[in-house]
Amino acid sequence: MKLIGVDIGGTFTDLILADVAQQQTWIHKVPTTVDDPSIAMIEGIETLCQMAQADYGDIEHVLHGTTIATNTLLTHDGARTGMVTTKGYRDIVHIGRHQRPQHYSIMQDIPWQARPLVKRRDRKVVSERLDPKGETLTPLNEAEAKTAILELKEAGVESIAICFLNSYFDARHEERVANLAQELYPEAFITTSASIFPQFREFERFTTACINAFVGPKVKRYINNLSQSLKKQSVRGELHIMRSNGGVATADVAGEQPVTLLLSGLAAGVLGGAAAGTQSNRDRLITFDMGGTSTDIGIVTERGFAEATARDTWIAGYPVMVPMIDVHTIGAGGGSIAYVDTGGAFRVGPRSAGAEPGPVCYDKGGTEVTVTDANVVLNRLDPEYFLGGEMTIYPEQAFAAVQALADRMGLDLHETAAGILTIVNNNMANAIRSRTIQKGQDPRKFALVAQGGAGPLHAAEVALSLGIPEVIVPRYPGITSAMGLLTTDLKHDLIQNEFTLSTEPNLSKLNADLQSLEEQVKAQLRADGFSETDMTLQRFADCRYVGQGYELRAQVPGGILDETVLQSVWQQFHDLHTAEYGHAFPENPVELVTLRVTGTGPMPKLSDFPAPAKGDLQDAWLKTAVTYFRVNGQLEKYSTQFFDRDRLPIGAHIEGPAVIFQKDSTILLPPHSRTTVEPNGNLVIRVTDDSPIDKALEMATAQSPA
């Protein structure tokens, strides 16, 4: 069985072909074709098949992580969207919750007001009203609904979002208007808020539905075009798209619910990092995925990957109410531009040179200094081995550009380059602090998984600044997101609002609703081709103390719920509250707000990679050259060994400073670090006892009271 994983990033498109039966893999990276990302994908698949001497017809599954939905929202380049909503609630998506993104700023951007997904003239209202229990207060006025749809059609909207006030409890009015829209305007892309995620909080639910409608036509065209292109290449394997929840969906489902793809590639990166950690027997991980444009950070613990909560799930400034892996992204990558701002401060990012024109050393028209150029000047990247020697870089151009920046600031060439790396490393370290220390987690108890084309080049220095003792470098760090696509399953999430109290739970309703959700999830998985014996179901409950505004998610055991089972759910909530906020109130009643069932259908997976080479470390040695490192505040020259990772034998030990090249990335070992090649092919970089970090930890331990 042969699988292909493809992750399309802002700079490169990463591909991996795996023969699961033979446990063989082939990898490839190509520059992303910005105007039509599918071009690079198809070309990359063609090259991979040639490398593996495989026919297109041998490929059984193509798994894809895409940024098309995200970029459409970020650039505000979606479809003209119309909205049909309950009379009196036309401006919910404008008013929001009266929350200001920046509480004290009088000059701030409020995205849903400055860049509305649906203009006010395209928001139509109809008479209808259900109460929060589904009882009809005002019947749906179908004549008004038909008029609204025809007005939107005449106005030229391409997509329609149908959002009624209490449809999260009963969606019959939304579904009826959707049927009318399909009859009167079949060309339109139709979204109902209840079909995306039937959750209370109308502002977030309405906005999520509008996002789905806004990005839907472009995403659906992209997926359809990609499917057709694969068929033209005689690729018979079914296309699956990674979703934000860490599972994949069929192309048809993804095309109807594109809002679930907003963190598509980022979610795959967390899964790939988690898989690498599992191979090295580590279950507390910080995934550190540094690409050409951005750095993505995820947290994995013994309980699995962290999932974003409703209170802080925002993309491009808009609230998004769908299940998502918690991934924090900052504008720091190999293409991040270094500059002096108007106040005279030296800054790096978030603006990026991207794939085109790219860093100066790419010689594609870029004129502004980037992080990649700084690494070239410090001799941490080598033109002979960049991208396995398949891509030419021009060091002399990087030197000239960095020298020009240094002259403007009155600094030395190498000090300027080192300063660029210090700034970008600190930016990334601060981002990790925000996901660990600020959430009560000690980063020193985690391992850092270095991913992306630039991650292994910066990870050790970032880990040093945070006291993280280990860095794990996967076998193919530059394509970890593509690899993560081959480690996941197909997944569906369904929810049902409950609002029942721990003091008087409605057991009969809870059990009936859980059974209904499970049957719906099973039906979706059966439609995807899975038998019931292959399905895995998980149940969750979103809980809060009475009077709180946000929930925490507890796991619900299988089987029939009774008082004893529910008591374990309440206790789990108290424990989660303590972990999240530092305290709990066990004597207070708990409100179970929402039930959720997650159904999983198993996909073929890549479990192992080819074993590393056998032989002697000397076989992997390439050369010795001078590189620059800042140690104890001083920038100094170091004699540095350079190695070829593909020839590193199992068990090999390398002392830093060293640089290790491979096709998809470059790995940096700063002074006072060492690495070992594990039998699974991972490199584990460890800070030595001579390092300032270990000494600081040793002193802190010695001084602490017994």
XYZ file of C-alpha atoms in Angstrom:
706
model
C 0.000 0.000 0.000
C 1.378 3.380 -1.019
C 0.371 6.677 0.599
C 1.263 10.252 -0.252
C 1.199 13.159 2.192
C 1.348 16.708 0.858
C 1.578 19.854 2.984
C 1.500 23.164 1.118
C 3.170 25.988 3.011
C 3.779 29.622 2.219
C 7.308 28.960 0.902
C 7.658 25.247 0.136
C 5.371 22.342 -0.693
C 6.461 19.253 1.244
C 5.729 15.738 0.028
C 6.303 12.237 1.315
C 5.528 8.920 -0.395
C 5.377 5.884 1.871
C 5.222 2.219 0.991
C 3.540 0.973 4.169
C 4.112 -2.708 3.440
C 7.830 -2.288 2.738
C 8.294 0.560 5.258
C 10.082 2.651 2.649
C 9.779 6.398 2.253
C 10.736 9.028 -0.293
C 10.579 12.761 0.359
C 10.582 15.849 -1.828
C 10.291 19.628 -1.456
C 9.360 22.073 -4.193
C 8.721 25.829 -4.090
C 5.037 26.591 -3.613
C 3.268 27.908 -6.702
C 1.438 30.793 -5.068
C -1.077 31.499 -7.842
C -2.218 27.872 -8.001
C -0.801 25.663 -5.198
C -2.057 22.497 -6.898
C 0.544 22.931 -9.668
C 3.465 22.380 -7.295
C 1.585 19.505 -5.652
C 1.017 17.629 -8.906
C 4.597 18.237 -10.056
C 5.892 17.033 -6.699
C 3.803 13.848 -6.833
C 5.110 13.162 -10.315
C 8.709 13.508 -9.131
C 8.071 11.306 -6.077
C 6.619 8.543 -8.219
C 9.682 8.693 -10.444
C 11.960 8.489 -7.402
C 10.069 5.483 -6.031
C 9.597 3.918 -9.473
C 5.890 3.737 -8.675
C 2.890 4.009 -10.955
C 0.229 6.571 -10.197
C -2.277 3.757 -9.976
C -0.339 2.262 -7.045
C -1.190 5.226 -4.814
C -4.160 4.315 -2.631
C -4.516 7.492 -0.574
C -3.482 11.125 -1.031
C -3.618 13.059 2.234
C -3.355 16.821 1.996
C -2.837 19.699 4.393
C -3.843 23.000 2.851
C -3.720 26.698 3.708
C -6.287 27.708 1.069
C -9.057 28.391 3.630
C -6.695 30.191 6.005
C -5.175 32.384 3.312
C -8.601 33.266 1.928
C -9.651 34.509 5.364
C -6.345 36.240 6.113
C -6.355 38.119 2.822
C -10.128 38.710 2.986
C -10.390 37.377 -0.545
C -13.492 35.227 -0.220
C -16.846 35.130 -1.953
C -19.441 37.855 -1.745
C -21.605 36.384 0.975
C -25.221 36.892 1.915
C -26.934 36.078 5.188
C -30.489 35.140 6.177
C -31.162 35.545 9.876
C -33.879 35.998 12.486
C -35.689 39.352 12.357
C -34.114 41.683 14.900
C -30.696 39.999 14.811
C -29.295 41.381 11.580
C -26.383 43.110 13.326
C -25.211 40.364 15.671
C -22.155 39.741 13.471
C -21.287 43.452 13.700
C -22.026 44.127 17.360
C -20.280 41.009 18.652
C -20.057 40.913 22.437
C -19.075 44.551 22.929
C -15.552 43.252 23.440
C -12.601 45.252 22.156
C -9.539 43.272 21.050
C -7.397 45.912 22.799
C -9.273 47.233 25.812
C -7.583 50.609 26.159
C -6.687 51.524 22.583
C -8.641 54.257 20.811
C -6.920 53.408 17.511
C -7.638 49.733 17.070
C -8.801 47.393 14.389
C -11.969 45.366 15.053
C -11.917 42.834 12.198
C -15.605 41.903 12.146
C -16.465 45.591 11.846
C -13.579 46.859 9.698
C -13.708 43.860 7.336
C -17.190 42.351 7.604
C -17.611 38.896 6.142
C -21.141 39.873 5.124
C -21.924 43.488 4.266
C -24.991 44.894 5.962
C -26.924 45.273 2.714
C -26.470 41.526 2.139
C -27.940 40.557 5.515
C -31.627 39.712 5.141
C -34.096 38.988 7.929
C -37.157 36.761 8.126
C -39.831 36.251 10.763
C -39.163 33.086 12.776
C -38.367 32.265 16.389
C -37.836 29.129 18.429
C -37.255 29.289 22.150
C -34.120 27.711 23.721
C -36.029 24.451 24.157
C -37.127 24.217 20.526
C -40.712 25.351 21.037
C -42.120 27.541 18.253
C -42.675 31.137 19.243
C -42.985 32.527 15.725
C -43.512 30.186 12.735
C -41.104 30.517 9.820
C -42.442 32.949 7.231
C -41.522 31.131 4.025
C -42.654 33.981 1.802
C -40.151 36.300 3.491
C -37.456 33.645 3.193
C -38.070 33.241 -0.547
C -37.963 37.013 -1.028
C -34.670 37.232 0.893
C -33.069 34.488 -1.192
C -34.185 36.032 -4.503
C -32.897 39.457 -3.406
C -29.497 37.937 -2.607
C -29.482 36.137 -5.937
C -30.248 39.346 -7.790
C -27.530 41.164 -5.842
C -24.996 38.635 -7.119
C -23.924 36.972 -3.891
C -22.055 33.718 -4.417
C -22.640 32.169 -1.030
C -25.416 32.291 1.615
C -25.159 31.710 5.370
C -28.419 30.853 7.159
C -28.203 31.729 10.851
C -31.225 31.591 13.156
C -31.202 32.448 16.829
C -31.851 29.140 18.609
C -31.101 26.726 15.777
C -28.391 25.068 17.872
C -31.238 23.324 19.707
C -33.569 22.718 16.774
C -32.420 23.333 13.199
C -35.705 22.776 11.369
C -36.159 26.422 10.338
C -32.576 26.680 9.049
C -32.919 23.435 7.134
C -36.172 24.575 5.521
C -34.634 27.843 4.331
C -31.600 25.919 3.049
C -33.935 23.727 0.986
C -35.662 26.829 -0.388
C -32.262 28.332 -1.275
C -31.225 25.190 -3.129
C -34.476 25.321 -5.124
C -34.383 29.047 -5.923
C -30.611 29.544 -6.235
C -28.931 26.157 -6.809
C -25.661 27.783 -7.939
C -25.065 29.314 -4.492
C -22.901 27.767 -1.798
C -25.283 27.212 1.139
C -24.263 27.047 4.816
C -26.448 26.640 7.883
C -25.012 27.505 11.285
C -26.386 24.339 12.893
C -24.747 22.082 10.293
C -21.286 23.488 11.078
C -21.363 23.359 14.878
C -24.731 23.660 16.676
C -23.454 25.547 19.694
C -25.026 28.325 21.740
C -23.370 31.806 21.712
C -24.944 33.291 18.594
C -22.169 35.749 17.729
C -19.541 33.012 17.517
C -21.891 30.546 15.801
C -23.085 33.099 13.239
C -19.524 34.246 12.524
C -18.306 30.669 12.108
C -21.096 29.997 9.601
C -20.245 33.221 7.746
C -16.580 32.197 7.566
C -17.635 28.853 6.098
C -19.741 30.674 3.502
C -17.036 33.285 2.830
C -14.217 30.802 2.095
C -16.464 27.989 0.818
C -16.655 28.648 -2.933
C -12.891 29.132 -3.328
C -12.051 26.091 -1.201
C -14.594 23.892 -2.955
C -13.267 24.926 -6.389
C -9.724 24.230 -5.223
C -10.593 20.760 -3.917
C -12.590 19.910 -7.058
C -9.776 21.096 -9.341
C -7.225 19.146 -7.328
C -9.355 15.994 -7.466
C -9.679 16.378 -11.233
C -5.933 16.960 -11.625
C -5.187 13.790 -9.670
C -7.599 11.829 -11.845
C -5.931 13.193 -14.993
C -2.640 11.849 -13.638
C -4.385 8.472 -13.162
C -3.967 8.650 -9.383
C -6.738 6.328 -8.243
C -6.226 6.950 -4.529
C -8.927 8.888 -2.707
C -8.116 12.460 -1.689
C -8.452 13.226 2.024
C -8.001 16.677 3.552
C -6.596 17.346 7.018
C -8.988 19.182 9.354
C -8.242 21.453 12.286
C -9.330 18.763 14.776
C -6.397 16.503 13.899
C -8.364 14.119 11.684
C -8.906 13.951 7.951
C -12.108 14.190 5.941
C -13.114 13.069 2.492
C -12.894 15.684 -0.240
C -16.702 15.978 -0.369
C -17.045 16.646 3.374
C -14.111 19.067 3.381
C -15.627 20.959 0.459
C -18.906 21.457 2.338
C -17.296 22.421 5.653
C -14.173 24.400 4.706
C -14.178 26.288 8.024
C -12.923 23.029 9.563
C -9.763 23.321 7.421
C -8.484 26.613 8.842
C -5.637 24.922 10.760
C -5.229 22.072 8.289
C -1.466 22.049 7.808
C -0.729 23.297 11.322
C -2.679 20.429 12.880
C -0.723 17.948 10.783
C 2.502 19.442 12.121
C 1.463 18.786 15.731
C 0.541 15.201 14.836
C 3.878 14.689 13.126
C 5.729 16.053 16.152
C 3.707 13.850 18.490
C 4.560 10.800 16.366
C 8.269 11.639 16.567
C 8.010 12.011 20.338
C 6.253 8.659 20.637
C 9.079 7.011 18.683
C 11.541 8.420 21.244
C 9.331 7.443 24.220
C 8.585 11.037 25.193
C 4.998 12.049 25.871
C 5.443 15.679 27.014
C 6.343 17.667 23.945
C 6.460 21.178 22.565
C 6.203 21.007 18.786
C 8.297 23.755 17.223
C 7.582 24.052 13.501
C 9.588 26.865 11.919
C 9.095 27.302 8.201
C 9.790 30.070 5.758
C 7.046 32.435 6.917
C 5.937 31.503 10.424
C 6.569 29.336 13.461
C 3.814 27.111 14.825
C 3.839 25.891 18.410
C 1.743 23.064 19.824
C 1.640 21.310 23.188
C 1.371 17.546 23.671
C 1.026 15.879 27.089
C 0.221 12.407 28.382
C -3.457 13.216 27.658
C -2.735 13.958 23.993
C -2.553 17.225 22.111
C -4.059 20.368 23.579
C -7.301 21.511 21.990
C -8.251 25.164 21.638
C -11.116 26.388 23.808
C -14.053 28.514 22.698
C -12.783 31.533 24.610
C -9.532 31.865 22.685
C -10.109 30.334 19.265
C -9.598 33.215 16.850
C -8.248 33.283 13.318
C -7.541 36.543 11.504
C -9.359 38.267 14.357
C -12.632 36.324 13.935
C -13.992 33.842 16.496
C -14.180 30.282 15.163
C -16.353 27.702 16.923
C -15.169 24.346 15.580
C -12.891 21.731 17.195
C -9.250 22.697 16.695
C -5.868 21.570 17.914
C -4.370 24.432 19.932
C -1.629 25.812 17.682
C -0.024 29.184 18.333
C 1.501 30.903 15.311
C 3.882 33.846 15.166
C 5.476 35.609 12.207
C 8.961 34.163 12.547
C 10.507 32.047 9.802
C 13.489 31.689 7.558
C 12.056 34.374 5.292
C 11.330 36.871 8.117
C 12.743 40.272 7.195
C 15.182 42.150 9.428
C 14.819 45.928 9.506
C 15.174 49.070 11.574
C 11.786 50.585 12.443
C 10.907 54.279 12.497
C 11.858 54.480 16.168
C 15.322 53.098 15.482
C 14.658 49.648 16.965
C 16.176 46.577 15.328
C 13.354 44.128 14.471
C 12.829 40.810 12.718
C 9.441 39.853 11.210
C 6.552 39.337 11.093
C 6.809 40.507 7.476
C 8.301 37.756 5.301
C 9.961 37.519 1.915
C 7.956 34.319 1.335
C 8.677 32.004 -1.593
C 8.922 34.872 -4.044
C 11.055 36.917 -4.036
C 12.438 35.027 -1.035
C 15.685 35.675 0.858
C 18.414 37.657 -0.868
C 20.597 34.554 -1.179
C 17.934 32.875 -3.345
C 18.633 35.411 -6.122
C 14.947 35.676 -7.024
C 14.686 39.421 -6.644
C 14.695 39.713 -2.865
C 16.553 42.761 -1.564
C 15.706 42.756 2.163
C 17.787 40.787 4.652
C 16.120 37.690 6.109
C 16.855 35.129 8.822
C 18.088 32.725 6.136
C 20.596 35.314 4.910
C 21.878 35.740 8.474
C 22.408 31.974 8.779
C 24.357 32.013 5.525
C 26.632 34.825 6.781
C 27.348 32.884 9.994
C 28.158 29.819 7.847
C 25.342 27.730 9.275
C 23.961 27.092 5.787
C 26.180 25.853 3.014
C 25.504 26.411 -0.717
C 26.884 22.978 -1.574
C 24.379 21.125 0.611
C 21.322 23.394 0.638
C 18.171 21.348 -0.098
C 20.400 18.374 -0.773
C 22.275 20.360 -3.389
C 19.121 20.668 -5.510
C 18.716 24.419 -4.959
C 21.413 27.002 -5.556
C 21.961 29.814 -3.077
C 24.334 32.734 -3.463
C 26.251 33.569 -0.266
C 27.913 36.656 -1.746
C 24.522 38.307 -2.161
C 23.581 37.534 1.450
C 26.897 38.990 2.652
C 26.356 42.193 0.666
C 22.786 42.650 1.939
C 23.687 42.020 5.580
C 26.715 44.324 5.269
C 24.469 47.104 3.967
C 22.149 46.655 6.971
C 25.155 46.570 9.314
C 26.498 49.819 7.847
C 23.162 51.542 8.487
C 23.308 50.510 12.137
C 27.038 50.979 12.634
C 27.597 47.323 13.505
C 29.963 44.568 12.444
C 28.807 42.191 9.683
C 28.743 39.093 11.869
C 27.345 40.942 14.884
C 24.441 42.082 12.714
C 23.775 38.546 11.476
C 23.995 37.158 15.026
C 21.681 39.931 16.233
C 19.056 38.902 13.685
C 19.124 35.337 15.008
C 19.061 36.489 18.644
C 15.938 38.569 18.015
C 14.053 35.890 16.090
C 15.039 33.200 18.642
C 13.799 35.376 21.504
C 10.536 36.026 19.647
C 9.992 32.284 19.334
C 11.014 31.605 22.938
C 8.495 34.184 24.130
C 5.799 32.472 22.079
C 6.621 29.165 23.793
C 6.480 30.875 27.202
C 2.962 32.081 26.389
C 1.823 28.486 25.804
C 3.655 26.948 28.771
C 4.686 29.215 31.658
C 1.688 31.514 31.280
C -0.589 28.455 31.372
C 1.049 26.883 34.419
C 3.323 24.469 32.529
C 7.070 24.209 33.173
C 8.863 24.037 29.783
C 11.833 22.294 31.465
C 9.625 19.209 31.836
C 9.079 18.952 28.078
C 11.137 17.984 25.055
C 11.200 20.358 22.094
C 10.445 18.724 18.732
C 12.280 20.601 15.981
C 10.237 20.695 12.786
C 10.052 22.590 9.537
C 12.817 23.567 7.194
C 14.266 26.031 9.723
C 13.233 24.490 13.059
C 16.303 22.270 13.600
C 18.540 25.220 12.750
C 17.172 27.269 15.660
C 15.682 24.747 18.117
C 18.762 24.083 20.276
C 19.385 27.773 20.922
C 15.687 28.361 21.662
C 15.710 25.373 24.043
C 18.786 26.758 25.823
C 17.049 30.055 26.484
C 14.059 28.252 28.039
C 15.886 25.547 29.980
C 14.333 22.800 27.881
C 16.744 19.876 28.313
C 16.163 17.984 25.067
C 15.493 18.643 21.419
C 14.123 15.821 19.260
C 14.817 16.114 15.550
C 12.579 13.734 13.552
C 13.943 11.698 10.672
C 12.490 14.181 8.164
C 12.052 17.424 10.142
C 11.479 19.610 7.103
C 8.388 17.673 6.108
C 6.968 16.836 9.543
C 3.543 18.193 8.628
C 3.442 16.014 5.519
C 4.568 13.075 7.653
C 1.874 13.863 10.227
C -0.736 13.403 7.514
C 0.292 9.746 7.337
C -0.216 9.191 11.081
C -3.829 10.251 11.521
C -7.339 8.899 11.041
C -10.621 10.132 9.627
C -12.564 11.977 12.324
C -16.038 13.474 12.870
C -17.285 15.569 15.795
C -20.944 16.071 16.772
C -22.361 17.974 19.736
C -25.618 18.454 21.606
C -26.341 21.242 24.100
C -27.674 20.064 27.474
C -27.553 22.647 30.300
C -28.080 20.179 33.128
C -26.823 20.564 36.716
C -24.804 18.142 38.810
C -27.361 18.595 41.583
C -30.248 17.335 39.435
C -28.950 15.682 36.235
C -31.478 14.489 33.684
C -30.024 11.024 33.198
C -32.637 9.810 30.736
C -32.083 12.792 28.429
C -28.278 12.569 28.713
C -28.285 8.887 27.771
C -30.753 9.427 24.936
C -28.744 12.324 23.516
C -25.465 10.394 23.741
C -27.051 7.452 21.931
C -28.400 9.776 19.233
C -25.020 11.450 18.730
C -23.274 8.090 18.533
C -25.715 6.823 15.912
C -25.229 9.986 13.829
C -21.433 9.678 13.988
C -21.617 5.999 13.047
C -23.813 6.884 10.075
C -21.233 9.423 8.877
C -18.411 6.903 9.244
C -20.422 4.240 7.413
C -20.943 6.738 4.577
C -17.153 7.148 4.502
C -16.748 3.414 3.998
C -15.965 2.160 7.515
C -17.551 -0.866 9.153
C -18.877 -0.512 12.682
C -16.219 -2.869 14.045
C -13.505 -0.473 12.849
C -15.018 2.629 14.427
C -13.814 4.202 17.673
C -16.086 6.565 19.614
C -15.108 8.984 22.365
C -17.504 11.001 24.513
C -16.891 14.348 26.187
C -18.770 16.842 28.341
C -18.140 20.591 28.391
C -18.668 21.683 31.992
C -18.493 24.847 34.083
C -19.460 26.094 37.493
C -22.870 27.755 37.568
C -22.380 31.393 36.610
C -19.139 30.902 34.681
C -18.929 31.989 31.046
C -16.582 29.328 29.662
C -16.239 25.573 29.888
C -13.627 22.871 30.361
C -13.897 19.521 28.587
C -14.048 16.300 30.593
C -14.086 12.806 29.117
C -17.232 10.722 29.585
C -16.845 6.932 29.974
C -18.652 4.628 27.590
C -21.858 2.835 28.468
C -24.969 3.985 30.308
C -24.577 7.058 32.486
C -25.613 6.792 36.133
C -24.885 8.830 39.266
C -21.578 7.033 39.876
C -20.308 7.650 36.346
C -21.380 11.290 36.470
C -19.586 11.737 39.790
C -16.336 10.784 38.036
C -17.089 13.396 35.345
C -17.654 16.115 37.973
C -14.419 15.174 39.741
C -12.538 15.257 36.461
C -13.884 18.766 35.872
C -12.704 19.911 39.321
C -9.223 18.511 38.537
C -9.162 20.270 35.175
C -10.230 23.536 36.797
C -7.382 23.233 39.282
C -4.878 22.549 36.499
C -6.145 25.470 34.396
C -6.782 28.118 37.056
C -4.956 26.897 40.165
C -8.094 26.301 42.236
C -11.441 24.511 42.237
C -14.766 24.708 44.117
C -15.838 21.088 44.755
C -18.795 22.233 46.851
C -20.268 24.311 43.998
C -22.774 22.814 41.524
C -21.398 21.980 38.070
C -23.323 22.686 34.877
C -22.925 20.223 32.006
C -23.340 22.503 29.005
C -22.594 20.352 25.981
C -22.154 16.688 25.088
C -19.759 15.808 22.314
C -19.064 12.542 20.492
C -15.956 12.096 18.366
C -15.960 9.216 15.906
C -12.760 7.899 14.326
C -12.288 5.657 11.309
C -8.801 4.127 10.961
C -6.668 5.155 7.984
C -3.552 3.354 6.716
C -0.510 4.695 8.538
C 3.237 4.955 8.370
C 4.561 3.528 11.642
C 8.316 3.266 11.087
C 11.008 4.842 8.985
C 13.936 3.133 7.292
C 16.723 2.420 9.757
C 19.665 4.834 9.750
C 22.832 3.910 7.944
C 25.331 1.409 9.285
C 28.978 2.177 9.383
C 31.325 4.607 11.020
C 30.748 8.231 12.007
C 33.704 9.166 9.847
C 31.684 8.071 6.799
C 29.188 10.861 7.519
C 31.831 13.576 8.072
C 31.911 16.186 5.319
C 34.324 18.900 6.399
C 35.442 21.233 9.168
C 34.837 24.959 8.824
C 34.499 28.110 10.898
C 31.053 29.155 12.138
C 29.973 31.854 14.572
C 28.154 31.394 17.898
C 27.236 33.727 20.709
C 28.179 32.119 24.036
C 27.931 33.948 27.361
C 27.148 37.146 25.479
C 30.228 37.026 23.254
C 30.198 36.264 19.533
C 33.130 34.016 18.716
C 34.474 31.842 15.915
C 34.282 28.096 16.410
C 35.818 25.264 14.447
C 32.727 23.304 13.475
C 32.270 19.817 12.061
C 29.814 19.265 9.226
C 28.034 15.935 8.709
C 25.645 14.220 6.280
C 22.680 12.925 8.285
C 21.804 10.211 5.797
C 25.138 8.530 6.614
C 25.022 8.898 10.386
C 25.055 5.410 11.977
C 22.780 4.301 14.815
C 24.208 5.225 18.190
C 26.565 7.869 16.830
C 27.425 10.679 19.262
C 28.323 14.159 18.029
C 29.562 16.988 20.224
C 28.722 20.559 19.344
C 29.473 22.792 17.655
C 28.376 20.898 14.588
C 26.119 21.289 11.559
C 24.260 18.304 10.121
C 22.848 18.526 6.608
C 19.949 16.655 5.110
C 17.768 17.329 2.107
C 14.790 18.857 3.898
C 16.516 20.746 6.708
C 19.757 21.706 8.455
C 20.459 20.812 12.099
C 22.572 23.026 14.326
C 24.397 21.866 17.458
C 25.702 24.913 19.338
C 28.719 24.679 21.653
C 28.083 22.701 24.862
C 25.508 20.407 23.282
C 25.609 16.859 22.015
C 23.388 14.578 19.990
C 22.763 10.871 19.669
C 21.299 8.952 16.723
C 18.485 6.760 18.055
C 17.607 3.382 16.465
C 14.397 4.926 15.086
C 16.404 7.568 13.208
C 15.548 10.512 15.474
C 18.335 12.756 16.722
C 18.099 13.745 20.385
C 20.086 16.873 21.196
C 20.998 17.245 24.862
C 22.515 20.206 26.709
C 25.746 19.077 28.426
C 26.676 19.487 32.081
C 29.029 22.320 31.088
C 26.214 24.470 29.769
C 25.054 27.627 31.547
C 21.514 26.211 31.622
C 22.454 22.970 33.425
C 24.629 24.881 35.869
C 21.759 27.239 36.646
C 19.388 24.331 37.203
C 21.982 22.566 39.387
C 22.461 25.675 41.532
C 18.714 26.228 41.859
C 18.244 22.629 42.991
C 21.097 22.857 45.488
C 19.743 26.072 46.996
C 16.148 24.888 47.288
C 15.028 23.722 50.758
C 15.054 19.976 51.321
